[in-house]
């Protein structure tokens, strides 16, 4: 039986980051005298690289400054405006008892991802955490997973679990099996169109899905 290597997205898959991300985007836009949308209208920003979203919201010429304002608030309070999805801890406990190797692969800067995982006592379930650099390196999910595979010794069978098309596209680009979760911020249509092979509607379904895949 081949041991599985499983990469988990963070935002929208392990934790619900909506409040922190949307409030930080609103704050950044306000600092640039741009009227921000309501939080619900910013859900599309959860998942993609932050700079790309800011380019759409405030224009390419001001996007870098918007990211600086975003990170100013995020570093102070935004990272705490987050919450693990119901059932995630039980899922990770069950998977930790298996032979699977578990990793986090997130486009969020690693420095923030580690703080969030530590704060919610989730880090111990993972063998390692892969995230972007503050300068944008590895913010693209394809690049991030390529780096993660190299760091983990190019496992013979790997799975990526995430809620946005970027997770699916990045997995396919690296010959990783893509599984989409529909309880996050990507729609069923988005995930299927991106090439997800399976969809999971709740964290509770993850264990059975992965145990079946391991057989």
Backbone as CSV, one residue per row, in Angstrom:
resi,resn,N_x,N_y,N_z,CA_x,CA_y,CA_z,C_x,C_y,C_z
1,UNK,0.847,-1.193,0.000,0.000,0.000,0.000,0.884,1.245,0.000
2,UNK,0.676,2.133,-0.967,1.471,3.346,-1.078,1.041,4.374,-0.049
3,UNK,2.015,4.892,0.675,1.698,5.913,1.665,1.312,7.208,0.966
4,UNK,0.236,7.816,1.431,-0.237,9.058,0.840,0.448,10.263,1.464
5,UNK,0.733,11.233,0.612,1.164,12.540,1.067,0.025,13.510,0.755
6,UNK,-0.456,14.198,1.769,-1.625,15.057,1.609,-1.252,16.503,1.917
7,UNK,-1.517,17.386,0.943,-1.319,18.822,1.127,-2.680,19.472,1.344
8,UNK,-2.801,20.219,2.422,-4.034,20.943,2.733,-3.842,22.432,2.483
9,UNK,-4.784,23.033,1.780,-4.873,24.480,1.752,-5.253,24.937,3.160
10,UNK,-5.012,26.205,3.464,-5.357,26.730,4.791,-6.679,27.496,4.751
11,UNK,-6.669,28.676,4.126,-7.874,29.515,4.068,-8.975,28.842,3.261
12,UNK,-10.128,28.669,3.884,-11.261,28.080,3.185,-11.274,26.570,3.181
13,UNK,-10.259,25.961,3.780,-10.183,24.497,3.833,-10.015,24.016,5.274
14,UNK,-9.027,24.541,5.961,-8.846,24.223,7.377,-9.505,25.265,8.267
15,UNK,-9.393,26.528,7.877,-9.965,27.614,8.677,-10.808,28.540,7.815
16,UNK,-11.730,29.246,8.485,-12.558,30.246,7.826,-11.957,31.623,8.117
17,UNK,-11.326,32.249,7.115,-10.597,33.492,7.341,-11.362,34.733,6.904
18,UNK,-12.647,34.591,6.601,-13.381,35.672,5.942,-13.282,37.006,6.677
19,UNK,-13.538,37.007,7.974,-13.563,38.273,8.711,-12.225,38.986,8.619
20,UNK,-11.138,38.265,8.869,-9.831,38.896,8.849,-9.430,39.401,7.481
21,UNK,-9.632,38.588,6.466,-9.220,38.978,5.113,-10.039,40.154,4.609
22,UNK,-11.354,40.073,4.747,-12.184,41.143,4.193,-11.996,42.457,4.949
23,UNK,-11.851,42.392,6.261,-11.643,43.622,7.029,-10.291,44.255,6.696
24,UNK,-9.288,43.444,6.463,-7.983,43.980,6.106,-7.989,44.586,4.703
25,UNK,-8.731,43.980,3.794,-8.860,44.560,2.459,-9.592,45.894,2.541
26,UNK,-10.670,45.930,3.301,-11.420,47.182,3.465,-10.534,48.265,4.071
27,UNK,-9.755,47.901,5.076,-8.843,48.849,5.708,-7.832,49.383,4.696
28,UNK,-7.254,48.490,3.908,-6.251,48.896,2.918,-6.844,49.852,1.888
29,UNK,-8.038,49.546,1.436,-8.678,50.401,0.442,-8.995,51.775,1.024
30,UNK,-9.438,51.789,2.267,-9.749,53.067,2.923,-8.505,53.938,3.059
31,UNK,-7.353,53.312,3.311,-6.114,54.072,3.434,-5.722,54.733,2.114
32,UNK,-6.220,54.186,1.029,-5.940,54.746,-0.297,-7.115,55.572,-0.821
33,UNK,-8.060,55.863,0.075,-9.235,56.671,-0.275,-10.084,56.032,-1.373
34,UNK,-10.176,54.703,-1.310,-11.041,53.949,-2.221,-12.156,53.334,-1.386
35,UNK,-13.387,53.580,-1.769,-14.525,53.036,-1.016,-14.558,51.515,-1.168
36,UNK,-14.471,50.780,-0.067,-14.435,49.314,-0.162,-15.829,48.711,-0.283
37,UNK,-15.937,47.565,-0.951,-17.206,46.825,-0.992,-17.516,46.216,0.371
38,UNK,-18.739,45.735,0.518,-19.109,44.986,1.717,-18.332,43.663,1.747
39,UNK,-18.265,43.079,2.924,-17.472,41.858,3.104,-17.891,40.745,2.157
40,UNK,-19.194,40.543,1.997,-19.660,39.450,1.139,-19.196,39.609,-0.297
41,UNK,-19.016,40.848,-0.731,-18.583,41.108,-2.101,-17.080,40.936,-2.281
42,UNK,-16.396,40.620,-1.197,-14.950,40.416,-1.261,-14.554,38.946,-1.074
43,UNK,-15.535,38.063,-1.030,-15.217,36.651,-0.821,-14.332,36.080,-1.922
44,UNK,-14.431,36.642,-3.124,-13.614,36.139,-4.228,-12.123,36.355,-3.966
45,UNK,-11.787,37.227,-3.029,-10.384,37.504,-2.700,-9.780,36.439,-1.780
46,UNK,-10.601,35.558,-1.255,-10.109,34.521,-0.347,-9.595,33.351,-1.176
47,UNK,-8.294,33.204,-1.216,-7.692,32.117,-1.987,-6.620,32.581,-2.952
48,UNK,-6.947,33.510,-3.868,-5.941,33.960,-4.832,-4.815,34.733,-4.153
49,UNK,-3.666,34.864,-4.836,-2.591,35.712,-4.291,-3.102,37.121,-4.008
50,UNK,-2.716,37.692,-2.879,-3.231,38.981,-2.436,-2.931,40.097,-3.431
51,UNK,-1.718,40.139,-3.957,-1.355,41.210,-4.886,-2.260,41.207,-6.107
52,UNK,-2.588,40.027,-6.605,-3.470,39.920,-7.771,-4.844,40.504,-7.459
53,UNK,-5.365,40.206,-6.282,-6.675,40.742,-5.893,-6.617,42.256,-5.760
54,UNK,-5.554,42.754,-5.156,-5.422,44.199,-4.983,-5.290,44.924,-6.319
55,UNK,-4.667,44.319,-7.271,-4.564,44.929,-8.599,-5.940,45.142,-9.202
56,UNK,-6.831,44.198,-8.957,-8.205,44.328,-9.444,-8.968,45.400,-8.673
57,UNK,-8.720,45.473,-7.379,-9.493,46.374,-6.519,-9.045,47.832,-6.591
58,UNK,-7.746,48.072,-6.682,-7.251,49.456,-6.624,-6.362,49.836,-7.800
59,UNK,-6.126,48.895,-8.712,-5.274,49.179,-9.857,-3.835,48.745,-9.622
60,UNK,-3.146,48.407,-10.690,-1.781,47.889,-10.574,-0.824,48.908,-9.961
61,UNK,-1.063,50.196,-10.211,-0.136,51.208,-9.721,-0.179,51.372,-8.205
62,UNK,-1.296,50.998,-7.571,-1.433,51.161,-6.130,-1.523,49.834,-5.382
63,UNK,-1.434,48.730,-6.104,-1.631,47.418,-5.484,-0.576,47.111,-4.423
64,UNK,0.678,47.445,-4.700,1.738,47.147,-3.730,1.526,47.909,-2.426
65,UNK,1.093,49.172,-2.531,0.819,49.951,-1.315,-0.379,49.378,-0.566
66,UNK,-1.378,48.916,-1.322,-2.541,48.308,-0.685,-2.145,47.061,0.098
67,UNK,-1.242,46.275,-0.458,-0.766,45.080,0.248,-0.067,45.467,1.544
68,UNK,0.721,46.546,1.513,1.397,47.009,2.730,0.389,47.398,3.809
69,UNK,-0.660,48.120,3.426,-1.689,48.504,4.397,-2.428,47.272,4.917
70,UNK,-2.727,46.351,4.018,-3.391,45.098,4.401,-2.555,44.385,5.471
71,UNK,-1.273,44.247,5.205,-0.413,43.498,6.122,-0.213,44.224,7.441
72,UNK,-0.278,45.535,7.415,-0.189,46.295,8.657,-1.305,45.878,9.608
73,UNK,-2.537,45.822,9.110,-3.655,45.427,9.957,-3.648,43.929,10.224
74,UNK,-3.300,43.133,9.193,-3.326,41.692,9.355,-2.344,41.242,10.426
75,UNK,-1.158,41.851,10.451,-0.143,41.476,11.437,-0.573,41.828,12.851
76,UNK,-1.395,42.874,13.000,-1.835,43.312,14.317,-3.042,42.521,14.815
77,UNK,-4.042,42.345,13.955,-5.295,41.746,14.423,-5.946,40.804,13.418
78,UNK,-5.675,41.010,12.133,-6.384,40.242,11.110,-6.172,38.745,11.189
79,UNK,-4.965,38.335,11.549,-4.692,36.894,11.599,-5.482,36.198,12.696
80,UNK,-5.913,36.977,13.701,-6.709,36.403,14.785,-8.189,36.303,14.432
81,UNK,-8.606,37.013,13.380,-10.013,37.004,12.967,-10.244,35.816,12.043
82,UNK,-10.106,34.669,12.607,-10.060,33.413,11.869,-10.636,32.334,12.772
83,UNK,-11.031,31.212,12.211,-11.597,30.154,13.040,-11.521,28.822,12.302
84,UNK,-11.026,27.760,12.926,-11.057,26.443,12.276,-12.500,26.021,12.005
85,UNK,-12.710,25.394,10.877,-14.038,24.873,10.566,-14.414,23.769,11.560
86,UNK,-15.692,23.664,11.851,-16.174,22.605,12.736,-15.766,21.243,12.177
87,UNK,-15.194,20.436,13.006,-14.820,19.082,12.604,-13.390,18.934,12.122
88,UNK,-12.696,20.034,11.869,-11.341,19.951,11.326,-10.381,19.277,12.309
89,UNK,-10.477,19.618,13.581,-9.568,19.015,14.565,-9.750,17.505,14.615
90,UNK,-10.984,17.047,14.628,-11.242,15.603,14.655,-10.699,14.923,13.404
91,UNK,-10.836,15.592,12.265,-10.301,15.054,11.009,-8.792,14.891,11.103
92,UNK,-8.110,15.920,11.561,-6.658,15.868,11.642,-6.191,14.835,12.664
93,UNK,-6.925,14.695,13.751,-6.577,13.675,14.744,-6.671,12.279,14.133
94,UNK,-7.731,12.047,13.375,-7.912,10.732,12.747,-6.832,10.463,11.703
95,UNK,-6.521,11.468,10.899,-5.508,11.285,9.856,-4.115,11.111,10.452
96,UNK,-3.876,11.779,11.570,-2.562,11.669,12.221,-2.308,10.239,12.677
97,UNK,-3.377,9.501,12.969,-3.224,8.110,13.403,-2.959,7.174,12.235
98,UNK,-3.127,7.686,11.013,-2.904,6.861,9.822,-1.442,6.945,9.404
99,UNK,-1.123,6.329,8.259,0.242,6.345,7.750,0.476,7.523,6.807
100,UNK,-0.475,8.434,6.725,-0.356,9.540,5.783,0.614,10.607,6.292
101,UNK,1.273,11.256,5.352,2.099,12.415,5.661,1.276,13.657,5.362
102,UNK,1.135,14.535,6.332,0.252,15.690,6.207,1.060,16.988,6.172
103,UNK,0.679,17.863,5.217,1.346,19.148,5.069,0.308,20.236,4.804
104,UNK,0.665,21.459,5.111,-0.121,22.618,4.705,0.595,23.259,3.523
105,UNK,-0.176,23.623,2.502,0.365,24.336,1.341,-0.568,25.509,1.059
106,UNK,-0.138,26.706,1.440,-0.993,27.881,1.358,-0.298,29.031,0.654
107,UNK,-1.070,29.809,-0.103,-0.531,31.008,-0.742,-0.343,32.143,0.260
108,UNK,-0.870,31.985,1.450,-0.649,32.967,2.511,0.824,32.951,2.900
109,UNK,1.414,34.109,3.212,2.797,34.096,3.690,2.988,33.116,4.843
110,UNK,4.057,32.356,4.776,4.295,31.306,5.762,4.333,31.853,7.187
111,UNK,4.859,33.062,7.344,4.963,33.642,8.687,3.601,33.792,9.344
112,UNK,2.576,34.129,8.554,1.225,34.257,9.096,0.554,32.896,9.237
113,UNK,0.782,32.025,8.279,0.191,30.689,8.348,0.641,29.970,9.620
114,UNK,1.915,30.091,9.946,2.438,29.431,11.140,1.824,30.011,12.409
115,UNK,1.643,31.328,12.444,1.025,31.958,13.618,-0.404,31.457,13.800
116,UNK,-1.142,31.359,12.712,-2.531,30.899,12.783,-2.594,29.448,13.244
117,UNK,-1.769,28.599,12.652,-1.770,27.186,13.021,-1.346,26.993,14.472
118,UNK,-0.372,27.761,14.913,0.057,27.669,16.314,-1.053,28.150,17.258
119,UNK,-1.681,29.258,16.898,-2.709,29.839,17.761,-3.869,28.875,17.981
120,UNK,-4.262,28.176,16.927,-5.388,27.250,17.029,-4.947,25.816,17.324
121,UNK,-3.677,25.645,17.656,-3.115,24.348,18.055,-3.316,23.289,16.973
122,UNK,-3.074,23.687,15.740,-3.198,22.768,14.608,-1.841,22.344,14.044
123,UNK,-0.805,23.065,14.370,0.486,22.837,13.710,1.043,21.444,13.981
124,UNK,0.789,20.908,15.145,1.375,19.613,15.512,0.874,18.469,14.640
125,UNK,-0.222,18.665,13.937,-0.763,17.602,13.092,-0.021,17.489,11.758
126,UNK,0.821,18.469,11.446,1.454,18.518,10.126,2.958,18.291,10.217
127,UNK,3.463,17.600,9.209,4.906,17.351,9.140,5.665,18.620,8.776
128,UNK,5.039,19.490,8.009,5.666,20.763,7.655,4.598,21.692,7.094
129,UNK,4.934,22.967,6.993,4.022,23.987,6.485,4.730,24.757,5.374
130,UNK,4.105,24.799,4.201,4.664,25.513,3.063,3.769,26.704,2.734
131,UNK,4.375,27.874,2.694,3.630,29.083,2.380,4.461,30.005,1.521
132,UNK,3.880,31.125,1.150,4.573,32.092,0.316,5.560,32.905,1.148
133,UNK,6.493,33.545,0.453,7.372,34.515,1.085,6.692,35.885,1.020
134,UNK,7.102,36.804,1.880,6.497,38.133,1.886,6.759,38.896,0.594
135,UNK,7.801,38.518,-0.135,8.093,39.179,-1.412,7.303,38.595,-2.582
136,UNK,6.420,37.646,-2.292,5.572,37.069,-3.332,6.042,35.734,-3.874
137,UNK,7.264,35.335,-3.548,7.758,34.037,-3.998,6.852,32.917,-3.501
138,UNK,6.494,32.031,-4.405,5.630,30.874,-4.123,4.197,31.247,-3.749
139,UNK,3.754,32.467,-4.103,2.339,32.796,-3.895,1.462,32.113,-4.935
140,UNK,2.044,31.782,-6.080,1.328,30.996,-7.083,1.314,29.543,-6.629
141,UNK,0.137,28.919,-6.641,0.008,27.574,-6.070,0.808,26.532,-6.847
142,UNK,0.961,26.718,-8.141,1.777,25.777,-8.918,3.227,25.831,-8.471
143,UNK,3.750,27.041,-8.290,5.126,27.195,-7.816,5.276,26.660,-6.403
144,UNK,4.291,26.958,-5.560,4.349,26.518,-4.170,4.388,24.996,-4.064
145,UNK,3.525,24.333,-4.814,3.481,22.874,-4.742,4.722,22.239,-5.372
146,UNK,5.265,22.862,-6.399,6.519,22.369,-6.975,7.625,22.404,-5.913
147,UNK,7.665,23.506,-5.181,8.644,23.638,-4.091,8.373,22.611,-2.992
148,UNK,7.111,22.448,-2.628,6.750,21.511,-1.559,7.106,20.077,-1.933
149,UNK,6.861,19.708,-3.169,7.202,18.352,-3.616,8.708,18.120,-3.538
150,UNK,9.473,19.107,-3.950,10.919,18.966,-3.891,11.399,18.821,-2.447
151,UNK,10.788,19.591,-1.545,11.189,19.558,-0.143,10.779,18.258,0.555
152,UNK,9.728,17.625,0.062,9.244,16.390,0.689,9.758,15.145,-0.026
153,UNK,10.676,15.318,-0.946,11.289,14.171,-1.597,10.495,13.586,-2.734
154,UNK,9.647,14.401,-3.353,8.846,13.954,-4.507,8.120,12.639,-4.213
155,UNK,7.144,12.659,-3.311,6.412,11.439,-2.953,5.753,10.803,-4.167
156,UNK,5.613,9.482,-4.129,5.072,8.762,-5.286,3.589,9.019,-5.491
157,UNK,2.876,9.350,-4.418,1.462,9.670,-4.572,1.082,10.790,-3.617
158,UNK,0.592,11.882,-4.191,0.235,13.045,-3.386,-1.158,13.536,-3.760
159,UNK,-1.827,14.134,-2.788,-3.169,14.688,-2.956,-3.156,16.125,-2.453
160,UNK,-3.853,16.992,-3.174,-4.037,18.376,-2.736,-5.503,18.584,-2.437
161,UNK,-5.806,19.126,-1.252,-7.183,19.407,-0.862,-7.333,20.912,-0.679
162,UNK,-8.230,21.525,-1.451,-8.421,22.959,-1.367,-9.781,23.390,-1.863
163,UNK,-10.090,24.671,-1.654,-11.443,25.154,-1.958,-11.520,26.072,-3.169
164,UNK,-10.386,26.411,-3.796,-10.414,27.330,-4.923,-9.742,26.711,-6.145
165,UNK,-10.029,27.291,-7.296,-9.476,26.767,-8.545,-7.953,26.776,-8.536
166,UNK,-7.345,27.716,-7.799,-5.890,27.809,-7.751,-5.284,26.540,-7.134
167,UNK,-5.975,25.953,-6.167,-5.509,24.705,-5.573,-5.559,23.573,-6.584
168,UNK,-6.636,23.539,-7.337,-6.825,22.467,-8.312,-5.836,22.604,-9.463
169,UNK,-5.727,23.808,-10.003,-4.810,24.056,-11.122,-3.367,23.783,-10.704
170,UNK,-2.998,24.226,-9.508,-1.642,23.987,-9.018,-1.346,22.517,-8.846
171,UNK,-2.328,21.768,-8.353,-2.149,20.326,-8.182,-1.949,19.634,-9.527
172,UNK,-2.809,19.943,-10.479,-2.719,19.305,-11.794,-1.388,19.620,-12.462
173,UNK,-0.918,20.856,-12.310,0.359,21.255,-12.910,1.529,20.452,-12.360
174,UNK,1.348,19.870,-11.168,2.414,19.101,-10.532,2.097,17.615,-10.415
175,UNK,1.108,17.163,-11.186,0.718,15.746,-11.176,0.301,15.268,-9.790
176,UNK,-0.364,16.158,-9.065,-0.930,15.822,-7.767,-2.435,15.650,-7.935
177,UNK,-3.014,14.663,-7.292,-4.456,14.441,-7.398,-5.216,15.577,-6.719
178,UNK,-6.117,16.263,-7.442,-6.830,17.398,-6.858,-8.194,17.019,-6.286
179,UNK,-8.422,17.395,-5.032,-9.718,17.199,-4.402,-10.226,18.562,-3.937
180,UNK,-11.454,18.897,-4.301,-12.015,20.183,-3.942,-12.986,20.071,-2.776
181,UNK,-13.006,21.099,-1.933,-13.993,21.159,-0.848,-14.976,22.280,-1.161
182,UNK,-16.252,21.981,-1.027,-17.290,22.953,-1.393,-17.808,23.743,-0.203
183,UNK,-17.261,23.507,0.995,-17.698,24.274,2.159,-16.891,25.561,2.319
184,UNK,-15.893,25.762,1.455,-15.069,26.961,1.524,-15.613,28.062,0.631
185,UNK,-14.730,28.682,-0.168,-15.129,29.875,-0.918,-15.119,29.692,-2.430
186,UNK,-14.883,28.492,-2.887,-14.998,28.198,-4.306,-16.262,27.404,-4.571
187,UNK,-16.932,27.688,-5.667,-18.166,26.976,-5.981,-17.878,25.594,-6.550
188,UNK,-18.898,24.785,-6.546,-18.805,23.447,-7.150,-18.373,23.560,-8.611
189,UNK,-18.988,24.522,-9.319,-18.677,24.712,-10.735,-17.225,25.135,-10.926
190,UNK,-16.763,26.054,-10.087,-15.371,26.506,-10.185,-14.406,25.338,-10.037
191,UNK,-14.640,24.507,-9.047,-13.737,23.402,-8.763,-13.766,22.341,-9.860
192,UNK,-14.949,22.003,-10.317,-15.066,20.992,-11.375,-14.473,21.492,-12.681
193,UNK,-14.734,22.739,-13.015,-14.189,23.302,-14.249,-12.666,23.371,-14.216
194,UNK,-12.117,23.529,-13.013,-10.660,23.587,-12.882,-10.024,22.202,-12.984
195,UNK,-10.850,21.150,-12.800,-10.340,19.793,-12.952,-10.335,18.937,-11.706
196,UNK,-11.074,19.353,-10.670,-11.141,18.539,-9.452,-11.700,17.157,-9.760
197,UNK,-11.068,16.135,-9.240,-11.510,14.766,-9.490,-12.616,14.336,-8.533
198,UNK,-12.597,14.915,-7.339,-13.623,14.619,-6.345,-13.946,15.885,-5.584
199,UNK,-15.177,15.942,-5.060,-15.596,17.065,-4.250,-16.025,16.576,-2.876
200,UNK,-15.749,17.367,-1.858,-16.085,17.042,-0.480,-16.929,18.184,0.071
201,UNK,-18.069,17.844,0.660,-19.018,18.866,1.097,-18.831,19.311,2.543
202,UNK,-18.046,18.570,3.332,-17.848,18.944,4.731,-16.533,18.359,5.221
203,UNK,-15.927,18.947,6.248,-14.694,18.371,6.783,-14.852,16.914,7.198
204,UNK,-16.032,16.561,7.695,-16.240,15.194,8.169,-16.040,14.149,7.073
205,UNK,-16.197,14.542,5.811,-16.048,13.605,4.694,-14.596,13.357,4.314
206,UNK,-13.690,14.185,4.810,-12.294,14.100,4.374,-11.660,12.771,4.771
207,UNK,-11.903,12.318,5.987,-11.253,11.097,6.464,-11.624,9.903,5.590
208,UNK,-12.907,9.673,5.376,-13.339,8.529,4.566,-12.778,8.636,3.145
209,UNK,-12.790,9.856,2.598,-12.282,10.053,1.245,-10.814,9.659,1.146
210,UNK,-10.014,10.085,2.102,-8.589,9.794,2.050,-8.285,8.339,2.390
211,UNK,-9.049,7.756,3.304,-8.835,6.354,3.625,-9.164,5.460,2.426
212,UNK,-10.199,5.826,1.687,-10.513,5.080,0.458,-9.416,5.251,-0.579
213,UNK,-8.892,6.457,-0.673,-7.831,6.726,-1.641,-6.547,5.971,-1.288
214,UNK,-6.360,5.698,-0.009,-5.134,5.023,0.432,-5.145,3.539,0.103
215,UNK,-6.328,2.993,-0.093,-6.422,1.543,-0.338,-5.914,1.177,-1.721
